[in-house]
Coordinates of C-alpha atoms and ligand atoms in Angstrom, one line a residue:
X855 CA 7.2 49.4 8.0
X856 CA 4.8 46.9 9.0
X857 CA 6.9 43.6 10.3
X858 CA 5.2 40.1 9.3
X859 CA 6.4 36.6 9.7
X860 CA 6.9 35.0 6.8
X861 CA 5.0 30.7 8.0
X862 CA 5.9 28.2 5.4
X863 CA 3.5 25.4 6.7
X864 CA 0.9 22.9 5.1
X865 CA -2.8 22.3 6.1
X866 CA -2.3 18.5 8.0
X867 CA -5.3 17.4 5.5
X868 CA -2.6 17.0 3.0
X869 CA -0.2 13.8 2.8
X870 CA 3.4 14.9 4.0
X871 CA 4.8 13.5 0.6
X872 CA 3.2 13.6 -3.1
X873 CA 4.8 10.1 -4.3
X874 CA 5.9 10.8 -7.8
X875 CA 7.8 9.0 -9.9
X876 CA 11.9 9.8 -10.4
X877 CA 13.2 13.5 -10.3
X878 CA 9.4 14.7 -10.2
X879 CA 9.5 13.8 -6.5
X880 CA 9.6 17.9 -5.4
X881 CA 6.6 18.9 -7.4
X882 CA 2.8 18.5 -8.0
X883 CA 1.5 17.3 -10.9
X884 CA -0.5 20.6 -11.8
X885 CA 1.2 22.9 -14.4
X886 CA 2.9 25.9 -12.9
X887 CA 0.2 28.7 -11.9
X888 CA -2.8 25.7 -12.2
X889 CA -5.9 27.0 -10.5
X890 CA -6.5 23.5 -9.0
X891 CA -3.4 23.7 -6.8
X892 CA -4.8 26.7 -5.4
X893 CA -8.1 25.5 -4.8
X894 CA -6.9 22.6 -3.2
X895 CA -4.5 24.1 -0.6
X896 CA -8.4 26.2 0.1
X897 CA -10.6 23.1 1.0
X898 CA -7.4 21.2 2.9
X899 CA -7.0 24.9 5.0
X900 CA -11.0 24.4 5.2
X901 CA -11.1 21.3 6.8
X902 CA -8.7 21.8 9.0
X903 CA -10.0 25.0 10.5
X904 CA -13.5 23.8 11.0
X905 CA -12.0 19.8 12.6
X906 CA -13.5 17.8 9.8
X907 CA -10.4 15.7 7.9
X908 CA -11.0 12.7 10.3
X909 CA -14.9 12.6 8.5
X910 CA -13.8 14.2 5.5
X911 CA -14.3 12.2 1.8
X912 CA -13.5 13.2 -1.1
X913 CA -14.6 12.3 -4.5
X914 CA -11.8 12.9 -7.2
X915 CA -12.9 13.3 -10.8
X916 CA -11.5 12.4 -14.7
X917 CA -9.3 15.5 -15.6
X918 CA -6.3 17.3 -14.3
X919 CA -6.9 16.7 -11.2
X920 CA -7.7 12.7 -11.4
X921 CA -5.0 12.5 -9.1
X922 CA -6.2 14.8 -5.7
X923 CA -6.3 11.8 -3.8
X924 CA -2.3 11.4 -4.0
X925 CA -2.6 14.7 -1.9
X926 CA -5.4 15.1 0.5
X927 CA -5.2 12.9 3.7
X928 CA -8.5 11.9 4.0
X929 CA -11.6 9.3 2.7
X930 CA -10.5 9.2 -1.2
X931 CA -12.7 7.4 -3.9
X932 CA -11.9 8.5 -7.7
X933 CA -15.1 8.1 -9.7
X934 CA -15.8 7.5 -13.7
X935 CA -15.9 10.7 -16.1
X936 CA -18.8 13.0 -15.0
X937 CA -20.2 10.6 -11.9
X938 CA -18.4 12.1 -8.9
X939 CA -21.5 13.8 -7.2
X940 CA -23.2 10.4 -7.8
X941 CA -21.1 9.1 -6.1
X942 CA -20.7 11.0 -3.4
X943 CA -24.7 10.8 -3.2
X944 CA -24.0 7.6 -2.7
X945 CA -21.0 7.6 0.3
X946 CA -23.1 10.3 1.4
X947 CA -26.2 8.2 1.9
X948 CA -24.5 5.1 3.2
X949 CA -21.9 7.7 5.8
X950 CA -24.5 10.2 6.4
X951 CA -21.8 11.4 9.4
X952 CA -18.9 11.7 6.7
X953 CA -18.2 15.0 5.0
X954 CA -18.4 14.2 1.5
X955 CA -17.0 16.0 -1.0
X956 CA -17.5 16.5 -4.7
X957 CA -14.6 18.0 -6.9
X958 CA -14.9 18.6 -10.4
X959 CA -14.2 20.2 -14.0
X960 CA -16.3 21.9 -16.0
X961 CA -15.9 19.0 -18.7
X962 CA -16.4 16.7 -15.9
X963 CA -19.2 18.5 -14.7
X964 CA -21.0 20.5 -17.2
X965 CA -20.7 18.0 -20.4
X966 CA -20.5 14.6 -19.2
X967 CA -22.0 14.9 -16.1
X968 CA -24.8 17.1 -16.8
X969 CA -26.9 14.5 -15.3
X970 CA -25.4 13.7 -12.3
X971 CA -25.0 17.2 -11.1
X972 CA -28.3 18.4 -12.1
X973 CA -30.0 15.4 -10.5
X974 CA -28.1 15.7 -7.3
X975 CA -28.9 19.5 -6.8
X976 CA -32.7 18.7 -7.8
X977 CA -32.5 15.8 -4.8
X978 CA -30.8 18.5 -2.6
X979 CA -28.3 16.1 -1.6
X980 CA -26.1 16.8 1.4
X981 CA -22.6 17.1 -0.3
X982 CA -20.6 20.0 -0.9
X983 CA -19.4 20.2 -5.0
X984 CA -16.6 22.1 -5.7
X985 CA -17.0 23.1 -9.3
X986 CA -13.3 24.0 -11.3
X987 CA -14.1 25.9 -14.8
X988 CA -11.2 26.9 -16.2
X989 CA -12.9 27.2 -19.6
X990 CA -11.4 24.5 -21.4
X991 CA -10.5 20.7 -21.1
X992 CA -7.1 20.7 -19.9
X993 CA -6.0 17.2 -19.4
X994 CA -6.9 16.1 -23.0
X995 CA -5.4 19.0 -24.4
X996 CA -8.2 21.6 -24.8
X997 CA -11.2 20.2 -26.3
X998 CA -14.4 23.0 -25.9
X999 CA -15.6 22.2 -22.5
X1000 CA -19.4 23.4 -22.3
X1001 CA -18.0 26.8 -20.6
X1002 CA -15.9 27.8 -23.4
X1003 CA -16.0 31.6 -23.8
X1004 CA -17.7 32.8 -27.4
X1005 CA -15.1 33.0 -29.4
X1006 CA -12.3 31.2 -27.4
X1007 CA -10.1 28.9 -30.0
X1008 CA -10.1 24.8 -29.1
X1009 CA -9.1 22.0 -30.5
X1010 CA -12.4 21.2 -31.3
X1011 CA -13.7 25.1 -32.0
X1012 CA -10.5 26.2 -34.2
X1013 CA -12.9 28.7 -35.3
X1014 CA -13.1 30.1 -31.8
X1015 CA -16.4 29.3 -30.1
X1016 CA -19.6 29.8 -32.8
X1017 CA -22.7 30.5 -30.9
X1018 CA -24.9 29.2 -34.0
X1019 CA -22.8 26.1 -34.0
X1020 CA -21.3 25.3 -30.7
X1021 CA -23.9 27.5 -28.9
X1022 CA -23.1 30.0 -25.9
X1023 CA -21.4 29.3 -22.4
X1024 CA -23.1 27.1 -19.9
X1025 CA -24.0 28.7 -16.3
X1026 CA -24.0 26.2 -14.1
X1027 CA -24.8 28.0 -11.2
X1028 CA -27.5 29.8 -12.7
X1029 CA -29.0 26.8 -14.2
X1030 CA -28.9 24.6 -10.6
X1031 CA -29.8 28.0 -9.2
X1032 CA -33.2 27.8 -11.4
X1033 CA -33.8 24.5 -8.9
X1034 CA -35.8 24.8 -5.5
X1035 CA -34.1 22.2 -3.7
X1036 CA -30.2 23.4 -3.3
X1037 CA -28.9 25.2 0.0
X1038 CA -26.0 27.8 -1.5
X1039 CA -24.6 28.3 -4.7
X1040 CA -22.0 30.8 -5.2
X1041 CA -19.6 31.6 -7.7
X1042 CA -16.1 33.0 -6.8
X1043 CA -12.9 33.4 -8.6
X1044 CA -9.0 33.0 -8.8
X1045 CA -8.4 36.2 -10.2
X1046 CA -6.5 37.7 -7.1
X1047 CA -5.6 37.2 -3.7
X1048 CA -8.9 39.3 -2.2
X1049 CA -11.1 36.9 -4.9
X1050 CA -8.9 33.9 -3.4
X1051 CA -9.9 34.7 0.0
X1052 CA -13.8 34.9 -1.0
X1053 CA -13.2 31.5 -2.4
X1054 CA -11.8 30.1 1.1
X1055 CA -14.8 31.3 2.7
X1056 CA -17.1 30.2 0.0
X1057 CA -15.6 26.9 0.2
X1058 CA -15.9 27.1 4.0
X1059 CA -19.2 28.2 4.5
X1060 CA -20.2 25.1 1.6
X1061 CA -18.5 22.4 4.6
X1062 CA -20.6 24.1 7.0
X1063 CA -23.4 24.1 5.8
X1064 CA -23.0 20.3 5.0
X1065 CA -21.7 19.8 9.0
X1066 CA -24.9 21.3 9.6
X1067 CA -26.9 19.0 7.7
X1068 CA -28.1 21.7 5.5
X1069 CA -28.4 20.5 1.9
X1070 CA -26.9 20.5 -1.2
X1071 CA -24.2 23.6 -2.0
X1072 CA -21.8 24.6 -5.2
X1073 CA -19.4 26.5 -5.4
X1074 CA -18.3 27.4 -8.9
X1075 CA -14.2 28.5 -8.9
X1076 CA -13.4 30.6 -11.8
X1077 CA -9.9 29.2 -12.1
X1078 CA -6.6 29.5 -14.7
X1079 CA -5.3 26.9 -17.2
X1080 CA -2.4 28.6 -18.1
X1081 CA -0.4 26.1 -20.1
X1082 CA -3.9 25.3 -22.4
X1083 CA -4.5 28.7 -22.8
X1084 CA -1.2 29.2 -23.5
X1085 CA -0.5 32.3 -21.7
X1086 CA 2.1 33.2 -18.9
X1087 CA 0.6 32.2 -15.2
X1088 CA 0.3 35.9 -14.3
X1089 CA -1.0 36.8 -17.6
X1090 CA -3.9 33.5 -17.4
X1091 CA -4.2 34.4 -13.6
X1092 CA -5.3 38.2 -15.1
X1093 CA -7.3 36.6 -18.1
X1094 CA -9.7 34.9 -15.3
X1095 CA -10.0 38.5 -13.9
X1096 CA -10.7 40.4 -16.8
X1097 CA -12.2 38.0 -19.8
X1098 CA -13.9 35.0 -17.9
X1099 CA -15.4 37.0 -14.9
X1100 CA -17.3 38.9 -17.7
X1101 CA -19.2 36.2 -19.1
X1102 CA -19.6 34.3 -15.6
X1103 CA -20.1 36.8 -12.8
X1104 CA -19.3 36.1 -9.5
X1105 CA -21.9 36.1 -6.6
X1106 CA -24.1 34.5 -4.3
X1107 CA -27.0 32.9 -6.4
X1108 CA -28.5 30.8 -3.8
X1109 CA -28.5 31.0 0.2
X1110 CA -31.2 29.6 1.8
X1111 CA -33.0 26.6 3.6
X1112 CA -34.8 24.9 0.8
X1113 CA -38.3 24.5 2.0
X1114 CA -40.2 21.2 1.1
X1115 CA -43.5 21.1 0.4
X1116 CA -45.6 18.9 3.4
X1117 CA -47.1 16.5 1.0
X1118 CA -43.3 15.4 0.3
X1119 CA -43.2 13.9 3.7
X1120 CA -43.4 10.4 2.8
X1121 CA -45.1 8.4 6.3
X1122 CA -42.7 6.0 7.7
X1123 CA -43.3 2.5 6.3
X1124 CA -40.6 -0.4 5.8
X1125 CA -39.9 -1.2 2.3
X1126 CA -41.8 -4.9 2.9
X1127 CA -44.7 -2.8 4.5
X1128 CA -44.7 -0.5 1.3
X1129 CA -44.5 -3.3 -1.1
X1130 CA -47.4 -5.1 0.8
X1131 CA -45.3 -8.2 1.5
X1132 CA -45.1 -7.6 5.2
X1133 CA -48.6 -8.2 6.9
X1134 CA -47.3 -6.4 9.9
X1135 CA -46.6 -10.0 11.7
X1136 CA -43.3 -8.7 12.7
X1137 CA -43.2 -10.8 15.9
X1138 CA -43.9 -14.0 14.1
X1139 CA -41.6 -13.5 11.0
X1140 CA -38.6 -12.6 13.4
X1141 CA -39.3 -15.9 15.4
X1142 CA -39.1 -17.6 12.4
X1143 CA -36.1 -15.8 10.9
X1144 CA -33.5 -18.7 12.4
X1145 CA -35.2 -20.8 9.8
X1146 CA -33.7 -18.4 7.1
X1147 CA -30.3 -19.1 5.5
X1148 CA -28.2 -16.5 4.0
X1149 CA -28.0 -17.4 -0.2
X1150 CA -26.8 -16.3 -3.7
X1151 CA -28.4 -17.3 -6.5
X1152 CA -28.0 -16.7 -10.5
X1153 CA -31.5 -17.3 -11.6
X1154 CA -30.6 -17.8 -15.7
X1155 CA -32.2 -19.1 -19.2
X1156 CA -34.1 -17.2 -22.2
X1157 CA -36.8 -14.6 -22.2
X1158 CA -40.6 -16.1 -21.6
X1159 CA -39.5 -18.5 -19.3
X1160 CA -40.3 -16.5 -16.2
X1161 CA -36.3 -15.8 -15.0
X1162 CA -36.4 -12.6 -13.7
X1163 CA -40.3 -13.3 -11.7
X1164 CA -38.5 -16.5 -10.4
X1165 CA -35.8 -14.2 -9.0
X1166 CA -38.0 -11.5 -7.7
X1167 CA -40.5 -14.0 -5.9
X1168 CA -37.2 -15.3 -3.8
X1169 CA -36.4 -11.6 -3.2
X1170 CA -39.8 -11.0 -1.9
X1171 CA -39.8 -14.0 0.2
X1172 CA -36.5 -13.0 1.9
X1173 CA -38.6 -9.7 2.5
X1174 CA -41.2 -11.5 3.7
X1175 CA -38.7 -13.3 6.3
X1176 CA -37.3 -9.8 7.3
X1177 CA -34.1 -10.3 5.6
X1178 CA -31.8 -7.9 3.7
X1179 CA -32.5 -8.5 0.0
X1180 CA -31.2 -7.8 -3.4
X1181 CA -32.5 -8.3 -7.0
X1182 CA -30.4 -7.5 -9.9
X1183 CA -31.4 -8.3 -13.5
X1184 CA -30.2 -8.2 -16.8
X1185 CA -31.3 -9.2 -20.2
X1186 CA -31.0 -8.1 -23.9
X1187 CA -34.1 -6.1 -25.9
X1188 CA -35.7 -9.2 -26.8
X1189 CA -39.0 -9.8 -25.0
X1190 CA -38.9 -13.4 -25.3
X1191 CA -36.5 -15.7 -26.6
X1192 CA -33.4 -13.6 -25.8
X1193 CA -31.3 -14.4 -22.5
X1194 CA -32.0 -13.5 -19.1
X1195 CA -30.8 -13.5 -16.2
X1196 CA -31.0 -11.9 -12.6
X1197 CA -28.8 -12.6 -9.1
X1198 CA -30.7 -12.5 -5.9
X1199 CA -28.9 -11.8 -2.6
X1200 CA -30.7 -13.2 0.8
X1201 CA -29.3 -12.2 3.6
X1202 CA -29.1 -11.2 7.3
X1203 CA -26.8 -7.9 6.7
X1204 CA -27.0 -5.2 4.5
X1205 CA -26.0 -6.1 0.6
X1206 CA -22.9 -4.3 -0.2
X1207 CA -23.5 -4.9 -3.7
X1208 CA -25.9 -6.7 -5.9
X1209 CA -23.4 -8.2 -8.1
X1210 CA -22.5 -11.4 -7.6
X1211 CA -19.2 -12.8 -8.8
X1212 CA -19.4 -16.3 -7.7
X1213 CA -22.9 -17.7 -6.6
X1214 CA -23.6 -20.3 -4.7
X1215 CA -26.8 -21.3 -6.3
X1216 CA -27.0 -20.9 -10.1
X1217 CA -30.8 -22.3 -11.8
X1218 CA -30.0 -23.2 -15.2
X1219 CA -33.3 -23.2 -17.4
X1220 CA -31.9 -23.9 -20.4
X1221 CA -28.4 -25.5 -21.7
X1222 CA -26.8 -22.0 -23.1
X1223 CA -27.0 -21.0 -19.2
X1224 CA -25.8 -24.3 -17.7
X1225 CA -22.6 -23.4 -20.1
X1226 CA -22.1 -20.1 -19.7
X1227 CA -22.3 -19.7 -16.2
X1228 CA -21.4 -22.9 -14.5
X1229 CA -18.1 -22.1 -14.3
X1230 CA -18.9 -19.1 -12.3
X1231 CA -20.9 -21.1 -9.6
X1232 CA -18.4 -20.9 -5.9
X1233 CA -16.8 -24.0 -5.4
X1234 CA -18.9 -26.6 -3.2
X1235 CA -21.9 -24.9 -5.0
X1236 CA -25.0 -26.2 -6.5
X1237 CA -26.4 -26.1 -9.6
X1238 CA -30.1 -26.5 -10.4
X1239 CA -30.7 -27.9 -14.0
X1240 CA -33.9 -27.9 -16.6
X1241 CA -33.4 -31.4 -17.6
X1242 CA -33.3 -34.9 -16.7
X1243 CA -29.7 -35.2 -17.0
X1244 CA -26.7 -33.0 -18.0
X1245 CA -25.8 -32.3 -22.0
X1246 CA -23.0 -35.9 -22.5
X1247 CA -20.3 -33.7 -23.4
X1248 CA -20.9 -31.9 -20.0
X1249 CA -19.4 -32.4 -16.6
X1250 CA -19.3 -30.5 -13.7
X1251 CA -16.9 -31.5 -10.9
X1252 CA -16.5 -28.3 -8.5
X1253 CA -20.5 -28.3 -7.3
X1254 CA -23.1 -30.8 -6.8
X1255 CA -25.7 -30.6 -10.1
X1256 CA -29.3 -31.4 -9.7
X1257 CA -31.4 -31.7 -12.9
X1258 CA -35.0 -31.6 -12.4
X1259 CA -37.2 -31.5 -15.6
X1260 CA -39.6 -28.9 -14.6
X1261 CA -40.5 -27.9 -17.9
X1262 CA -42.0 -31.5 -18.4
X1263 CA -43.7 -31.3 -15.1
X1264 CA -45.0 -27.8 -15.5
X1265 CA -46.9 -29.7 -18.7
X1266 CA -47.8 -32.6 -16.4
X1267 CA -49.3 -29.9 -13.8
X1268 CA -51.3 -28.7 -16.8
X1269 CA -49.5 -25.2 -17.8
X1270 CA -45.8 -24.8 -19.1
X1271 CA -46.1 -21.6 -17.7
X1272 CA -45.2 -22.7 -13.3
X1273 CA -42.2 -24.1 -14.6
X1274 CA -40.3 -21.5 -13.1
X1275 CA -42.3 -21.9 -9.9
X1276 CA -41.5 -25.8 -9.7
X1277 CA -38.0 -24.8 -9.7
X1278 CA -38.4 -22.3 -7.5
X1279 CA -40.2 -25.5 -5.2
X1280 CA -37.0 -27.4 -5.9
X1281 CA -34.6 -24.7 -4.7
X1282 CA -36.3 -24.3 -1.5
X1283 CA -36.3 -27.8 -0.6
X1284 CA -32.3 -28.3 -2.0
X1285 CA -31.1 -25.0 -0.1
X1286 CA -33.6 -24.9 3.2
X1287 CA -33.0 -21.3 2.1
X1288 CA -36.3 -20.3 3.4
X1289 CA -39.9 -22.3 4.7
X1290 CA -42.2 -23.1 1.3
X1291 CA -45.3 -21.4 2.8
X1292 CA -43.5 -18.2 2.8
X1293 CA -43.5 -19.1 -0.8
X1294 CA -47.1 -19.9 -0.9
X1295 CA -48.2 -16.4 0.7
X1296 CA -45.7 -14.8 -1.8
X1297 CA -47.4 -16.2 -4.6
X1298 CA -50.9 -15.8 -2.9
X1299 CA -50.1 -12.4 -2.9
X1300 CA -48.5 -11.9 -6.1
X1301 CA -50.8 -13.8 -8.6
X1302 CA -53.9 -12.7 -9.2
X1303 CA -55.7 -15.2 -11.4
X1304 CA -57.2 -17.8 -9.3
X1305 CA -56.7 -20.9 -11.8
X1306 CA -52.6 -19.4 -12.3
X1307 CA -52.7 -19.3 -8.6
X1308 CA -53.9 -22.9 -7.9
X1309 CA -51.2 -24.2 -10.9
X1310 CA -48.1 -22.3 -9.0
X1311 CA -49.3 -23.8 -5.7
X1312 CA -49.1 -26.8 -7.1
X1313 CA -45.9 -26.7 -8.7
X1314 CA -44.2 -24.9 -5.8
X1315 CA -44.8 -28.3 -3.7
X1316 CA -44.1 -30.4 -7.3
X1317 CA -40.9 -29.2 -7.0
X1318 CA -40.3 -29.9 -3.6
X1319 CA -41.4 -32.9 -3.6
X1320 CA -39.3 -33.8 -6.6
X1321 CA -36.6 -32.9 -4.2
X1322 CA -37.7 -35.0 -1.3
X1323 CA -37.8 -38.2 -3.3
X1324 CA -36.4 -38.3 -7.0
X1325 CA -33.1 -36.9 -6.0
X1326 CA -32.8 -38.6 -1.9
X1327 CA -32.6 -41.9 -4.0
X1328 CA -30.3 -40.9 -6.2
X1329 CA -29.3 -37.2 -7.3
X1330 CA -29.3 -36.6 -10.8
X1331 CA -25.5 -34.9 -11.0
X1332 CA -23.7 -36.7 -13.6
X1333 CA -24.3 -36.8 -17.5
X1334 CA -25.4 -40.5 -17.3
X1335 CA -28.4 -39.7 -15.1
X1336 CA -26.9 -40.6 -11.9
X1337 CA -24.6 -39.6 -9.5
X1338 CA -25.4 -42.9 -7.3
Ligands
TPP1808 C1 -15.9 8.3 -20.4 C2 -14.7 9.2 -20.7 N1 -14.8 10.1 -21.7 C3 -13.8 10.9 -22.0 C4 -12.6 10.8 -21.3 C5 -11.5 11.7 -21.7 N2 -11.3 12.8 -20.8 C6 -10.4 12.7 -19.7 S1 -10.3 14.2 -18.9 C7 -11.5 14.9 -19.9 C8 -11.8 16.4 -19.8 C9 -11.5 16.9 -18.5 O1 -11.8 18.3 -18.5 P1 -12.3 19.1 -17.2 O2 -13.3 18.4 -16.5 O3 -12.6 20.5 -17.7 O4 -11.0 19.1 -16.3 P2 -9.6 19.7 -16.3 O5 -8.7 18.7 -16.9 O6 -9.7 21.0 -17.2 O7 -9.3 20.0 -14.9 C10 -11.9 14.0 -20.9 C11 -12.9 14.3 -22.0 C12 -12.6 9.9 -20.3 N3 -11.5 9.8 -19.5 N4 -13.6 9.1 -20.0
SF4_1809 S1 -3.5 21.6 -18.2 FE1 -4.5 23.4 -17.2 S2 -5.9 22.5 -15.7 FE2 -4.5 20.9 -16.3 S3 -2.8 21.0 -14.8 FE3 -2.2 22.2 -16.5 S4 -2.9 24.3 -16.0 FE4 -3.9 22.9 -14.7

């Protein structure tokens, strides 16, 4: 008789303690004989044996097992229904050294997030997705996920899966097989423990290859849901064996280095260079760059007025200056007349995000913006305002208003249409943000038409100029006209 050790240990990539509330404390929250318990205890073993939990992030999905951050000791970010290996194209871009990780249903996945997943395979994005079908949605109660067996009852095919209605099982990794661009794609199973140990190295071999900087891999883990499919866990654990394994074979359906073609090799430009706003006069933009100030601005008013140019043009410029820049826009489906808006980041780090909560800056063309978003402006703020003086019922106490009439001294320059560039002038001057002929080369680069251009040049140092002396004797900040 062979004599064995019996170890009862954990992999040290799982927390000591699963938190739960009240007499749950001594359990997981999976369902007794839940594939996903399994296949968790395989990537925490996996990252342990090859040193990679201290680099290790994981993306959690929407499903059963929302909740694999409560176990796994390492990077966690949970991420909307279907958008995990978005997001981990994302950690993975921004922490190329970190080991990211995408785990997933096959609701999650392969209805939702058809998108994502297919998108990040085509890119060949270095993450490793580990891919959970167990048939069915479990943690809503057993909808028909996409690889719903022919046949199979669900809540939503109490019929039993109709190919002419519901049509037939999705392969996933057949279908991101079909793609040049992934590393490995293999599909393995929870049937038994020799199946369970080709998953582990599947799983394995997946973190390697992303260690290795070798591309995108997938692998596909055929895995129980006992307590939807109502069946005893041995019985489900069987089922995966016998009934799924049919329709979705196991196997290797992809191992290799994806090979680019040469014409993909974009040639090394910066983004200013490749925008043709950097004239390659690095030396003399970066002695210049002290006369750069950081800013946030909520460029805002209706469609036709020139919002979201006004915003991109102060992006440019930043780029121009050499600085970290971020343009973000918004408006409804109206082409003109409906409301716009956009939020430009300037600054001399990279922009975590382009949203911006509280701006400093906010340019009010119209009075719908003023009141809708002067509230938002940071306290100590400014606000830039298309008018000669603030509506009467109006008042603004936590950030210093200036109201400069551009649209009547767009007229006066001769075309309604610089309006936004005055203001543009205006901010300038008011934030010493950044030097007015970085403006002008902007603009001489931008617009075309010879006559437009004169106009904007024009109104560019209208606007300034508007600043230097209007508001120095007295800035227009208060509903009367005057701030005094
Ligand atoms: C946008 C959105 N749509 C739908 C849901 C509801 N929802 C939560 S989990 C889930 C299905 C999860 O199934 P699967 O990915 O197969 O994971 P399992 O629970 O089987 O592990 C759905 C539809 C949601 N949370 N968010
Ligand atoms: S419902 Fe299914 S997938 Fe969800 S925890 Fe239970 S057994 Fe696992």
């Amino acid at each position: 008789m062979t004599e064995y050790e019996v170890v009862h240990e954990k992999s040290p990539a799982f927390y000591d303690r699963y938190e739960r509330k009240g007499e749950l404390q001594q359990q997981t929250h999976y369902c007794p004989g839940c594939g996903h318990g399994i296949v968790h205890k395989l990537i925490a073993e996996a990252l342990t044996e090859l040193g990679l939990q201290d680099r290790a992030v994981l993306v959690s999905p929407v499903g059963c097992s929302v909740f694999a951050y409560y176990y796994f000791d390492v990077g966690n970010v949970q991420a909307a229904h279907g958008r995990a290996s978005a997001v981990a194209t994302a950690l993975k871009r921004a922490h190329p050294e970190s080991i990211v990780m995408s785990y997933q249903g096959d609701g999650d996945l392969a209805a939702i997030g058809t998108a994502e997943i297919v998108h990040a395979a085509n890119r060949g994005e270095n993450i490793c997705v580990f891919f959970v079908n167990n048939s069915i949605y479990g943690m809503t109660g057993g909808q028909m996920a996409p690889t719903t067996l022919v046949g199979q009852y669900s809540t939503t095919s109490p019929w039993g899966r109709r190919p002419n209605n519901e049509g037939l099982p999705l392969h996933v990794a057949e279908l991101l097989a079909s793609l040049e661009t992934p590393t490995y794609i293999e599909r393995v199973a929870l049937s038994d423990m020799k199946n369970i140990m080709k998953a582990k190295k599947a799983i394995r071999k997946a973190l390697e290859i992303q260690k290795n900087g070798g591309g995108f891999s997938l692998v596909e883990i055929l895995s129980p849901c006992p307590t939807i499919l109502k069946m005893d866990p041995l019985v489900a654990r069987k089922w995966v064996g016998e009934t799924l394994m049919k329709e979705f074979p196991l196997g290797v359906f992809r191992d290799r280095k994806p090979g680019l073609p040469e014409s993909a090799q974009v040639p090394h430009k910066t983004l200013a260079q490749a925008l043709g706003v950097d004239d390659g006069e690095a030396e003399e933009v970066s002695s210049r760059r002290h006369h750069t100030r950081e800013i946030t601005v909520n460029f805002a008013g209706f469609g036709g007025q020139g919002i979201l140019l006004m915003g991109q043009l102060l992006a440019e410029m930043g780029l121009r200056e050499q600085m970290e820049v971020s343009w973000l826009p918004s408006y409804g489906p109206e082409m003109r007349s409906g409301s716009a808006h956009c939020y430009v980041t300037l600054s001399h780090e990279r922009i975590g995000s382009p949203l911006i909560s509280r701006p400093e800056v906010l340019v009010a063309m119209n009075e719908i913006s003023l009141r809708k978003f002067a509230a938002s402006v940071a306290p100590g703020g400014l606000i830039l305002y298309n008018e000669d003086k603030l509506p009467a019922d109006f008042n603004v106490t936590h950030a210093r208003v200036v109201c400069i009439p551009v649209s009547q001294m767009a007229d006066q320059i001769g075309t309604a249409k610089v309006a936004n560039v005055v203001m543009l002038g205006a901010l300038l001057e008011e934030t010493g943000c950044l030097p007015t002929d970085t403006a002008i080369s902007v603009l001489e680069h931008a617009v075309k038409n010879p006559k437009l251009l004169e106009f904007d040049k024009r109104a560019i140092v209208a606007g300034r100029d508007y600043v230097d002396t209007t508001i120095e004797v007295g800035a227009v900040s208060q509903p009367d006209g005057y701030s005094g």
